[in-house]
Amino acid sequence: MVAACQVAPVLGDVEGNLARATGAIRSAAAQGADIVVLPELVTTGYVFTDAEELRPYAESVQGPALRAFATVAAELDVIVIGGFAESDESQRLRNSAFVVDATGVRAVYRKAHLWDNEVNIFVPGDELPPVIDSLFGRIAVVLCYDIEFPEWTRTAALRGADLLCVPTNWPATAVPPGERPEEVLHAQAAALANRMFVAVCDRVGQERGVHWAGGSAVIAPNGYPLALAEAGGAEQTLLSVCDLALARDKASNTHNDALRDRRPALYGLLTAPARQTALS
Amino acid sequence: MVAACQVAPVLGDVEGNLARATGAIRSAAAQGADIVVLPELVTTGYVFTDAEELRPYAESVQGPALRAFATVAAELDVIVIGGFAESDESQRLRNSAFVVDATGVRAVYRKAHLWDNEVNIFVPGDELPPVIDSLFGRIAVVLCYDIEFPEWTRTAALRGADLLCVPTNWPATAVPPGERPEEVLHAQAAALANRMFVAVCDRVGQERGVHWAGGSAVIAPNGYPLALAEAGGAEQTLLSVCDLALARDKASNTHNDALRDRRPALYGLLTAPARQTALS
């Protein structure tokens, strides 16, 4: 069972945020969760002004935050995926995600596509999303704005991801009546195009005037939601039964397969150097 | 104004289908349409058993079907996009799309990703989707199953498409209550990821036991629908005001841009030779 724990971190309150997050993990595990997804930057909050303000709260992979998550993962025998502010081996700040399980830290991912003021705080990652094996299936992770790039989610699927976890802090935008937040649409798109499960864990609350969308969602490989956060922005945990083995079947019929039908020899433009939009 | 004319072609009735299609174009133009999108294979119908059965109905780009569409486009001063069964310069069968306007045939596109039994009938195209300039903006075209490949729709956006037209014959699949057909989700995803308009024109009716989804849709660059076909599978025309210039703005904020924020140097896996899913 996959859980998305949509909590409300408090800016700069690392100790309190860790308590909130581990409390949510315990609650989800008690309800049967095997894989627990937390929001982006769950230990620190998000709306820091600049790198200097964030730096005191950033930690290395060996720091107390990931040790605490690994401890609770071992105690409960769950896999936990979430976001943290990383100070890397060169003391550069990274908007990172972790995957921990009973054996410790399985992977760290550094966000490759930075959002808004993040460009003034973090150094972007240059590595593909990790895809790690587990008892339940293969788990990949990207962060928030990354999911707007179908190229990126595809690289996870091509490397075998059955479940893509997306720790997120999605600023609330106008959503037309009857529609879903943008992040949910991106998650549905990633799931459908790649026939994989996608679990977005957003946050709620507000910081310095920023309100979050609270658009957590668990999406099936057919692109339709298994669970969606209720509107209103309250803390809540989504719990969905996800048989990750279903994501191994990419076939639509006897002739078609979502990955094998790609035409990679025709996709060269996607790797051409960035430039302004053609012609404009 | 963009129109999607969701008509019901009859298998093998080229003359009748042309009459139906040109009638729909006239009606759309009378309501103010500047750009009219028709379904895939609108002149022939879809469910042919094999190449031999389809061959008598296939035409060259110089054939009577495209001449008829060009004539009505010139008479009404509209741009028409639709699908036809093409016999190419080597008499190979292609599942193709045309773009015609008052000046004649502007582009022909050959479907690159073939669906189901199409692999036994057509030769897939090897060229990128065309992007043609017009008084209203830049218009690109792909066909039906192509839209399941975000790589492919991205190539159109990277080459400047403001409006992606998608002539479609989408076999009906189970849609959960309150959800939209898969084709609509793919269209929303392509629009949102690329901040462009997307107009899907599906068909209705049935042929040899196949029912179509009738999921025509016009989607705004924010990923939300401007117009959706009513459920029930009736012939209908969607009409949407689309200011294609809005698709030139790819910015989310002062730091972010949907195309410039791509990390093409990291996307090399997308062009690697096709293979089985990793690890499976």
Coordinates of C-alpha atoms in Angstrom, one line a residue:
Chain A
M1 CA 0.0 0.0 0.0
V2 CA 1.3 3.5 -1.0
A3 CA 0.7 6.5 1.3
A4 CA 1.1 10.1 0.5
C5 CA 1.3 12.1 3.7
Q6 CA 0.2 15.7 2.9
V7 CA 1.6 17.6 5.9
A8 CA 2.2 21.2 6.7
P9 CA 5.8 21.9 7.5
V10 CA 6.8 25.1 9.3
L11 CA 9.5 27.3 7.9
G12 CA 12.8 26.7 9.7
D13 CA 11.4 24.4 12.4
V14 CA 13.4 21.3 11.5
E15 CA 12.8 19.5 14.8
G16 CA 9.1 20.1 14.7
N17 CA 8.9 19.1 11.0
L18 CA 10.7 15.9 11.7
A19 CA 8.3 15.1 14.4
R20 CA 5.3 15.9 12.2
A21 CA 6.7 13.8 9.3
T22 CA 7.7 10.8 11.5
G23 CA 4.3 11.0 13.1
A24 CA 2.6 10.9 9.7
I25 CA 4.8 7.9 8.7
R26 CA 3.8 6.0 11.9
S27 CA 0.2 6.7 11.3
A28 CA 0.4 5.6 7.6
A29 CA 2.3 2.4 8.6
A30 CA -0.3 1.6 11.2
Q31 CA -2.9 1.7 8.4
G32 CA -0.9 -0.7 6.3
A33 CA 1.4 1.5 4.2
D34 CA 4.5 -0.1 2.8
I35 CA 5.8 2.9 0.9
V36 CA 5.3 6.4 2.4
V37 CA 5.8 9.6 0.3
L38 CA 6.4 13.0 2.0
P39 CA 6.4 16.5 0.5
E40 CA 9.4 18.3 -0.9
L41 CA 11.7 20.1 1.6
V42 CA 9.6 18.5 4.3
T43 CA 12.2 19.1 7.0
T44 CA 12.8 22.8 6.4
G45 CA 9.8 24.4 4.8
Y46 CA 10.2 26.1 1.4
V47 CA 10.0 29.9 1.2
F48 CA 13.6 30.9 2.1
T49 CA 14.8 34.2 0.7
D50 CA 18.2 33.2 -0.3
A51 CA 20.9 30.6 0.2
E52 CA 22.3 32.3 3.3
E53 CA 19.0 32.1 5.0
L54 CA 18.5 28.4 4.2
R55 CA 22.1 27.3 4.8
P56 CA 21.9 26.7 8.6
Y57 CA 19.0 24.3 8.0
A58 CA 20.6 22.2 5.3
E59 CA 22.1 18.9 6.1
S60 CA 24.3 16.3 4.4
V61 CA 23.1 12.8 3.5
Q62 CA 24.8 11.7 6.8
G63 CA 22.9 14.3 8.8
P64 CA 20.3 13.8 11.6
A65 CA 17.3 14.2 9.3
L66 CA 18.0 11.3 7.1
R67 CA 19.2 9.3 10.1
A68 CA 15.9 9.9 11.7
F69 CA 14.0 8.9 8.7
A70 CA 16.1 5.7 8.3
T71 CA 15.5 4.9 11.9
V72 CA 11.7 5.1 11.6
A73 CA 11.9 3.2 8.3
A74 CA 13.8 0.4 10.0
E75 CA 11.5 0.4 13.0
L76 CA 8.4 0.1 10.9
D77 CA 9.9 -1.7 7.9
V78 CA 8.6 0.8 5.4
I79 CA 10.2 2.7 2.5
V80 CA 10.1 6.4 2.9
I81 CA 10.6 9.0 0.2
G82 CA 10.7 12.7 0.8
G83 CA 12.5 16.0 0.2
F84 CA 15.2 17.7 2.2
A85 CA 17.6 20.6 1.9
E86 CA 20.9 19.1 1.2
S87 CA 24.4 20.5 1.8
D88 CA 26.4 18.5 -0.7
E89 CA 30.0 17.3 -0.5
S90 CA 31.1 20.8 -1.6
Q91 CA 28.7 22.5 0.7
R92 CA 26.5 23.6 -2.2
L93 CA 22.8 23.6 -1.5
R94 CA 20.6 21.1 -3.3
N95 CA 16.9 20.6 -3.4
S96 CA 17.1 16.9 -2.8
A97 CA 15.0 13.8 -2.3
F98 CA 15.8 10.7 -0.3
V99 CA 14.7 7.1 -0.4
V100 CA 15.3 5.3 2.8
D101 CA 14.3 1.8 3.9
A102 CA 15.2 -0.6 6.7
T103 CA 18.7 -0.9 5.3
G104 CA 19.4 2.9 5.4
V105 CA 19.7 5.5 2.6
R106 CA 18.9 3.8 -0.7
A107 CA 19.2 6.9 -3.0
V108 CA 19.5 10.7 -3.0
Y109 CA 18.2 12.7 -6.0
R110 CA 19.0 16.3 -6.7
K111 CA 16.2 18.3 -8.4
A112 CA 17.3 18.9 -12.0
H113 CA 14.6 21.5 -13.0
L114 CA 14.5 24.3 -10.5
W115 CA 11.4 26.4 -9.8
D116 CA 11.3 30.2 -9.5
N117 CA 13.5 31.5 -6.7
E118 CA 15.1 28.1 -6.2
V119 CA 17.5 29.2 -9.0
N120 CA 18.9 31.7 -6.4
I121 CA 19.3 29.1 -3.7
F122 CA 20.1 25.7 -5.1
V123 CA 22.5 24.2 -7.6
P124 CA 20.5 21.9 -10.0
G125 CA 21.3 18.2 -10.2
D126 CA 22.8 16.6 -13.2
E127 CA 21.9 13.0 -12.7
L128 CA 18.9 11.0 -13.8
P129 CA 16.2 10.2 -11.3
P130 CA 17.2 7.1 -9.3
V131 CA 15.3 3.9 -9.8
I132 CA 15.7 1.5 -6.9
D133 CA 14.5 -2.1 -6.5
S134 CA 12.3 -3.1 -3.6
L135 CA 10.2 -6.0 -2.4
F136 CA 7.2 -4.2 -3.9
G137 CA 8.6 -3.1 -7.2
R138 CA 10.9 -0.5 -8.7
I139 CA 10.6 3.0 -7.2
A140 CA 11.8 6.2 -8.8
V141 CA 11.8 9.7 -7.5
V142 CA 11.6 13.2 -9.0
L143 CA 10.7 16.5 -7.3
C144 CA 7.8 18.9 -8.0
Y145 CA 8.6 21.0 -11.1
D146 CA 10.5 18.1 -12.6
I147 CA 7.2 16.5 -13.4
E148 CA 6.4 19.2 -15.9
F149 CA 9.0 17.7 -18.1
P150 CA 7.7 14.5 -19.8
E151 CA 11.3 13.8 -20.9
W152 CA 12.3 13.4 -17.3
T153 CA 9.5 11.1 -16.1
R154 CA 10.1 9.1 -19.3
T155 CA 13.8 8.5 -18.3
A156 CA 12.5 6.9 -15.1
A157 CA 10.1 4.7 -17.0
L158 CA 12.7 3.6 -19.5
R159 CA 14.9 2.6 -16.6
G160 CA 12.2 0.4 -15.2
A161 CA 10.2 2.5 -12.7
D162 CA 7.0 0.9 -11.6
L163 CA 6.1 3.7 -9.2
L164 CA 7.3 7.3 -9.6
C165 CA 7.2 9.3 -6.3
V166 CA 7.0 13.0 -6.5
P167 CA 7.6 15.0 -3.3
T168 CA 6.1 18.4 -4.1
N169 CA 5.5 21.9 -2.9
W170 CA 3.1 23.2 -5.5
P171 CA 2.0 26.9 -5.1
A172 CA -1.7 27.2 -5.5
T173 CA -2.9 28.5 -8.9
A174 CA -6.4 29.2 -10.2
V175 CA -8.2 25.9 -10.9
P176 CA -11.3 26.2 -13.1
P177 CA -14.5 24.7 -11.5
G178 CA -14.6 21.0 -11.8
E179 CA -10.9 20.7 -12.8
R180 CA -7.9 19.4 -10.9
P181 CA -4.7 21.2 -9.9
E182 CA -2.0 21.3 -12.6
E183 CA 0.2 18.9 -10.6
V184 CA -2.5 16.3 -10.8
L185 CA -2.8 16.6 -14.5
H186 CA 1.0 16.3 -14.9
A187 CA 0.9 13.2 -12.7
Q188 CA -2.0 11.6 -14.7
A189 CA 0.0 12.4 -17.9
A190 CA 3.2 10.8 -16.6
A191 CA 1.3 7.7 -15.4
L192 CA -0.7 7.3 -18.6
A193 CA 2.2 7.9 -21.0
N194 CA 4.4 5.4 -19.2
R195 CA 1.9 3.0 -17.8
M196 CA 3.3 3.4 -14.3
F197 CA 2.0 4.4 -10.9
V198 CA 2.6 8.0 -9.8
A199 CA 2.4 9.2 -6.2
V200 CA 2.5 13.0 -5.7
C201 CA 2.8 14.2 -2.2
D202 CA 2.2 17.9 -1.9
R203 CA 2.1 20.0 1.2
V204 CA -0.4 22.4 2.7
G205 CA -0.3 25.4 5.0
Q206 CA 1.2 28.7 4.0
E207 CA 4.6 30.5 4.3
R208 CA 5.2 34.2 3.8
G209 CA 2.1 34.6 1.7
V210 CA 2.5 31.5 -0.4
H211 CA -0.3 29.0 -0.2
W212 CA 0.1 25.5 -1.5
A213 CA -2.2 23.6 -3.7
G214 CA -2.6 20.5 -1.5
G215 CA -2.9 18.5 -4.7
S216 CA -1.6 15.1 -3.5
A217 CA -2.6 12.2 -5.8
V218 CA -2.0 8.6 -6.4
I219 CA -2.5 7.7 -10.1
A220 CA -2.9 4.3 -11.7
P221 CA -1.0 3.2 -14.8
N222 CA -4.1 3.9 -16.8
G223 CA -3.9 7.6 -16.0
Y224 CA -6.9 7.7 -13.7
P225 CA -6.7 8.6 -10.0
L226 CA -6.7 6.0 -7.2
A227 CA -6.8 8.7 -4.6
L228 CA -6.9 12.5 -4.6
A229 CA -6.5 15.0 -1.7
E230 CA -9.7 16.6 -0.7
A231 CA -9.9 20.3 -1.7
G232 CA -9.5 22.7 1.2
G233 CA -5.8 22.3 2.0
A234 CA -6.0 20.2 5.2
E235 CA -3.3 17.8 6.4
Q236 CA -4.3 14.3 5.2
T237 CA -2.9 11.0 4.2
L238 CA -3.9 9.2 1.0
L239 CA -3.7 5.5 1.1
S240 CA -3.9 3.4 -2.1
V241 CA -3.5 -0.3 -2.8
C242 CA -1.0 -0.4 -5.7
D243 CA 0.1 -3.7 -7.2
L244 CA 3.3 -2.4 -8.7
A245 CA 3.6 -5.5 -10.9
L246 CA 0.8 -4.1 -13.1
A247 CA 3.2 -1.4 -14.3
R248 CA 5.3 -4.0 -16.0
D249 CA 2.6 -4.5 -18.6
K250 CA 3.1 -1.7 -21.2
A251 CA 0.9 -3.4 -23.8
S252 CA -2.3 -1.8 -25.2
N253 CA -3.0 -4.8 -27.5
T254 CA -1.1 -7.5 -29.3
H255 CA 0.7 -4.9 -31.5
N256 CA 1.3 -2.0 -29.2
D257 CA 3.5 -1.3 -26.2
A258 CA 3.9 2.2 -24.7
L259 CA 7.7 2.0 -24.5
R260 CA 8.6 -0.3 -27.4
D261 CA 6.5 1.8 -29.8
R262 CA 8.7 4.8 -29.3
R263 CA 10.7 6.0 -32.3
P264 CA 14.0 7.1 -30.6
A265 CA 15.8 7.6 -33.9
L266 CA 13.3 10.4 -34.7
Y267 CA 13.6 12.1 -31.3
G268 CA 17.0 13.7 -31.8
L269 CA 15.6 17.2 -31.5
L270 CA 14.9 16.6 -27.8
T271 CA 18.6 16.5 -27.0
A272 CA 19.6 19.5 -29.1
P273 CA 21.0 22.4 -27.1
A274 CA 18.4 24.7 -25.4
R275 CA 17.4 27.7 -27.4
Q276 CA 14.6 30.1 -27.7
T277 CA 11.3 28.8 -29.1
A278 CA 11.8 28.3 -32.9
L279 CA 10.8 31.2 -35.1
S280 CA 9.5 33.4 -32.2
Chain B
M1 CA -11.9 30.3 -34.2
V2 CA -10.9 26.6 -34.2
A3 CA -13.5 23.9 -35.2
A4 CA -13.3 20.2 -34.6
C5 CA -15.9 18.4 -36.8
Q6 CA -16.6 15.1 -35.2
V7 CA -18.3 13.3 -38.1
A8 CA -19.1 9.6 -38.7
P9 CA -17.3 8.3 -41.9
V10 CA -18.6 5.2 -43.6
L11 CA -16.1 2.5 -44.5
G12 CA -15.2 2.6 -48.1
D13 CA -17.7 5.4 -49.0
V14 CA -15.1 7.9 -50.2
E15 CA -17.6 10.0 -52.1
G16 CA -20.1 10.1 -49.3
N17 CA -17.4 10.8 -46.7
L18 CA -16.1 13.7 -48.8
A19 CA -19.6 15.1 -48.9
R20 CA -20.0 14.7 -45.2
A21 CA -16.7 16.3 -44.4
T22 CA -17.1 19.3 -46.8
G23 CA -20.6 19.8 -45.4
A24 CA -19.2 19.9 -41.9
I25 CA -16.5 22.4 -43.0
R26 CA -19.1 24.6 -44.6
S27 CA -21.2 24.6 -41.5
A28 CA -18.2 25.4 -39.3
A29 CA -17.0 28.2 -41.6
A30 CA -20.5 29.6 -41.5
Q31 CA -20.2 29.8 -37.7
G32 CA -16.9 31.6 -37.9
A33 CA -14.3 28.9 -38.0
D34 CA -10.9 29.8 -39.5
I35 CA -9.2 26.5 -38.8
V36 CA -11.2 23.3 -39.2
V37 CA -10.0 19.9 -38.0
L38 CA -11.4 16.6 -39.2
P39 CA -10.9 13.0 -38.0
E40 CA -8.2 10.6 -39.1
L41 CA -8.8 8.7 -42.3
V42 CA -11.9 10.8 -42.8
T43 CA -12.3 10.0 -46.5
T44 CA -12.1 6.2 -46.2
G45 CA -13.1 5.0 -42.8
Y46 CA -10.8 3.0 -40.6
V47 CA -11.4 -0.7 -40.1
F48 CA -9.9 -2.2 -43.2
T49 CA -8.7 -5.8 -42.9
D50 CA -5.5 -5.5 -44.8
A51 CA -3.6 -3.4 -47.3
E52 CA -5.2 -5.0 -50.3
E53 CA -8.7 -4.1 -49.1
L54 CA -7.7 -0.5 -48.4
R55 CA -5.6 0.0 -51.6
P56 CA -8.4 0.9 -54.0
Y57 CA -9.5 3.7 -51.7
A58 CA -6.0 5.3 -51.2
E59 CA -5.0 8.4 -53.1
S60 CA -1.9 10.4 -53.8
V61 CA -1.5 13.9 -52.5
Q62 CA -2.5 15.0 -56.0
G63 CA -5.7 12.9 -55.9
P64 CA -9.3 14.0 -55.9
A65 CA -9.8 14.0 -52.1
L66 CA -7.1 16.6 -51.3
R67 CA -8.2 18.6 -54.4
A68 CA -11.7 18.7 -53.1
F69 CA -10.5 19.8 -49.6
A70 CA -8.3 22.5 -51.2
T71 CA -11.2 23.7 -53.3
V72 CA -13.5 24.2 -50.3
A73 CA -10.7 25.7 -48.3
A74 CA -10.1 28.3 -51.0
E75 CA -13.8 29.0 -51.4
L76 CA -14.3 29.6 -47.7
D77 CA -10.9 30.9 -47.0
V78 CA -10.3 28.4 -44.1
I79 CA -7.5 26.1 -43.2
V80 CA -8.5 22.4 -43.1
I81 CA -6.6 19.6 -41.4
G82 CA -7.7 16.0 -41.6
G83 CA -6.6 12.5 -42.3
F84 CA -6.6 10.4 -45.5
A85 CA -5.3 7.1 -46.8
E86 CA -2.3 8.0 -48.9
S87 CA -0.7 6.0 -51.7
D88 CA 2.8 7.5 -51.6
E89 CA 5.3 8.0 -54.5
S90 CA 6.2 4.3 -54.3
Q91 CA 2.6 3.2 -54.0
R92 CA 3.1 2.3 -50.3
L93 CA 0.1 2.9 -48.1
R94 CA 0.4 5.7 -45.5
N95 CA -1.9 6.8 -42.7
S96 CA -1.5 10.5 -43.5
A97 CA -2.8 13.9 -42.6
F98 CA -3.1 17.0 -44.8
V99 CA -3.1 20.7 -44.2
V100 CA -4.8 22.7 -47.0
D101 CA -5.6 26.3 -47.2
A102 CA -6.6 28.8 -50.0
T103 CA -3.2 28.3 -51.6
G104 CA -3.5 24.5 -51.8
V105 CA -1.8 21.7 -50.0
R106 CA 0.5 23.2 -47.3
A107 CA 1.7 19.9 -45.7
V108 CA 1.3 16.2 -45.6
Y109 CA 2.2 14.2 -42.5
R110 CA 2.7 10.5 -42.3
K111 CA 1.8 8.9 -39.0
A112 CA 5.0 7.8 -37.3
H113 CA 3.5 5.7 -34.5
L114 CA 1.1 3.1 -35.9
W115 CA -1.8 1.6 -33.9
D116 CA -2.8 -2.1 -33.7
N117 CA -3.6 -3.5 -37.1
E118 CA -2.3 -0.4 -38.9
V119 CA 1.1 -2.1 -38.7
N120 CA -0.3 -4.7 -41.2
I121 CA -1.6 -2.0 -43.6
F122 CA 0.6 1.1 -43.5
V123 CA 4.2 2.1 -43.7
P124 CA 5.1 4.4 -40.8
G125 CA 6.4 7.9 -41.5
D126 CA 10.0 8.9 -40.7
E127 CA 9.6 12.7 -40.7
L128 CA 8.8 15.1 -37.8
P129 CA 5.3 16.6 -37.6
P130 CA 5.0 19.6 -40.0
V131 CA 4.7 23.1 -38.4
I132 CA 3.2 25.5 -40.9
D133 CA 2.8 29.3 -40.6
S134 CA -0.6 30.9 -41.1
L135 CA -2.3 34.2 -40.5
F136 CA -3.5 32.9 -37.2
G137 CA -0.4 31.3 -35.9
R138 CA 1.7 28.2 -36.4
I139 CA -0.1 25.0 -36.9
A140 CA 1.3 21.5 -36.4
V141 CA -0.3 18.1 -37.0
V142 CA 0.1 14.6 -35.6
L143 CA -2.3 11.6 -35.8
C144 CA -4.2 9.8 -33.1
Y145 CA -1.8 7.3 -31.4
D146 CA 1.1 9.7 -32.0
I147 CA -0.3 11.9 -29.1
E148 CA 0.6 9.1 -26.6
F149 CA 4.2 10.0 -27.1
P150 CA 5.1 13.2 -25.3
E151 CA 8.4 13.1 -27.2
W152 CA 6.5 13.6 -30.4
T153 CA 4.3 16.5 -29.4
R154 CA 7.3 18.1 -27.9
T155 CA 9.1 18.1 -31.2
A156 CA 6.2 20.2 -32.6
A157 CA 6.4 22.7 -29.7
L158 CA 10.1 23.0 -30.0
R159 CA 9.7 23.9 -33.7
G160 CA 7.2 26.6 -32.8
A161 CA 3.7 25.1 -32.9
D162 CA 1.0 27.3 -31.4
L163 CA -1.8 24.8 -32.2
L164 CA -1.4 21.1 -32.5
C165 CA -4.1 19.5 -34.5
V166 CA -4.8 15.8 -33.9
P167 CA -7.1 14.0 -36.4
T168 CA -8.1 10.9 -34.5
N169 CA -10.0 7.6 -34.6
W170 CA -9.9 6.5 -31.0
P171 CA -11.5 3.1 -30.2
A172 CA -13.8 3.5 -27.2
T173 CA -12.3 2.1 -23.9
A174 CA -13.8 2.0 -20.4
V175 CA -13.8 5.4 -18.9
P176 CA -14.4 5.6 -15.1
P177 CA -17.4 7.7 -13.9
G178 CA -16.5 11.4 -13.9
E179 CA -13.4 10.9 -16.0
R180 CA -12.6 11.8 -19.5
P181 CA -11.5 9.5 -22.4
E182 CA -7.7 8.8 -22.5
E183 CA -7.3 10.9 -25.7
V184 CA -8.5 14.0 -23.8
L185 CA -6.0 13.3 -21.0
H186 CA -3.2 13.0 -23.6
A187 CA -4.4 16.2 -25.2
Q188 CA -4.4 18.1 -21.9
A189 CA -1.0 16.8 -21.1
A190 CA 0.5 17.9 -24.5
A191 CA -1.1 21.3 -24.1
L192 CA 0.0 21.9 -20.5
A193 CA 3.6 20.6 -21.0
N194 CA 4.1 22.7 -24.1
R195 CA 1.8 25.7 -23.3
M196 CA 0.2 25.3 -26.7
F197 CA -3.4 24.8 -28.0
V198 CA -4.4 21.3 -28.9
A199 CA -7.4 20.4 -31.0
V200 CA -8.3 16.7 -31.2
C201 CA -10.9 15.8 -33.7
D202 CA -12.2 12.2 -33.1
R203 CA -14.9 10.4 -35.1
V204 CA -18.1 8.7 -34.0
G205 CA -20.1 5.8 -35.4
Q206 CA -19.0 2.2 -35.6
E207 CA -17.4 -0.1 -38.2
R208 CA -17.2 -3.9 -38.0
G209 CA -17.8 -3.9 -34.3
V210 CA -15.5 -1.1 -33.4
H211 CA -17.0 1.9 -31.6
W212 CA -15.2 5.2 -31.4
A213 CA -14.7 7.2 -28.3
G214 CA -16.0 10.5 -29.8
G215 CA -13.6 12.3 -27.5
S216 CA -13.0 15.5 -29.5
A217 CA -11.5 18.3 -27.5
V218 CA -10.0 21.7 -27.8
I219 CA -7.5 22.4 -25.0
A220 CA -6.0 25.7 -23.9
P221 CA -2.2 26.2 -23.2
N222 CA -3.0 25.9 -19.5
G223 CA -4.1 22.3 -20.0
Y224 CA -7.8 22.9 -19.3
P225 CA -10.5 22.2 -21.9
L226 CA -12.1 25.0 -23.9
A227 CA -14.5 22.6 -25.5
L228 CA -15.3 18.9 -25.1
A229 CA -17.5 16.6 -27.1
E230 CA -20.7 15.6 -25.3
A231 CA -20.8 12.0 -24.3
G232 CA -23.0 9.8 -26.4
G233 CA -21.1 9.6 -29.6
A234 CA -23.2 11.9 -31.8
E235 CA -21.8 13.9 -34.7
Q236 CA -21.1 17.4 -33.5
T237 CA -18.8 20.4 -34.1
L238 CA -16.8 22.0 -31.4
L239 CA -16.0 25.7 -31.9
S240 CA -13.5 27.5 -29.7
V241 CA -12.0 31.0 -29.8
C242 CA -8.3 30.4 -29.7
D243 CA -5.9 33.3 -29.7
L244 CA -2.9 31.4 -30.9
A245 CA -0.5 34.2 -29.9
L246 CA -1.1 33.1 -26.3
A247 CA 0.9 30.0 -27.0
R248 CA 4.0 32.1 -27.6
D249 CA 4.3 32.8 -23.9
K250 CA 6.0 29.8 -22.2
A251 CA 6.8 31.6 -19.0
S252 CA 5.4 30.6 -15.6
N253 CA 7.1 33.4 -13.7
T254 CA 10.2 35.6 -14.1
H255 CA 12.5 32.6 -13.8
N256 CA 10.7 29.7 -15.5
D257 CA 9.9 28.9 -19.1
A258 CA 8.4 25.6 -20.2
L259 CA 10.8 25.1 -23.1
R260 CA 13.9 26.9 -22.0
D261 CA 13.9 25.1 -18.6
R262 CA 14.4 21.8 -20.4
R263 CA 17.7 20.0 -19.7
P264 CA 18.5 18.5 -23.1
A265 CA 22.0 17.5 -22.2
L266 CA 20.4 15.1 -19.7
Y267 CA 17.8 13.6 -22.0
G268 CA 20.1 11.4 -24.1
L269 CA 18.4 8.2 -23.0
L270 CA 15.4 9.3 -25.0
T271 CA 17.2 8.8 -28.2
A272 CA 18.9 5.5 -27.3
P273 CA 17.8 2.5 -29.5
A274 CA 14.5 0.9 -28.5
R275 CA 14.8 -2.0 -26.2
Q276 CA 12.7 -4.0 -23.7
T277 CA 11.9 -2.2 -20.5
A278 CA 15.0 -2.1 -18.3
L279 CA 15.4 -4.9 -15.9
S280 CA 12.1 -6.7 -16.7

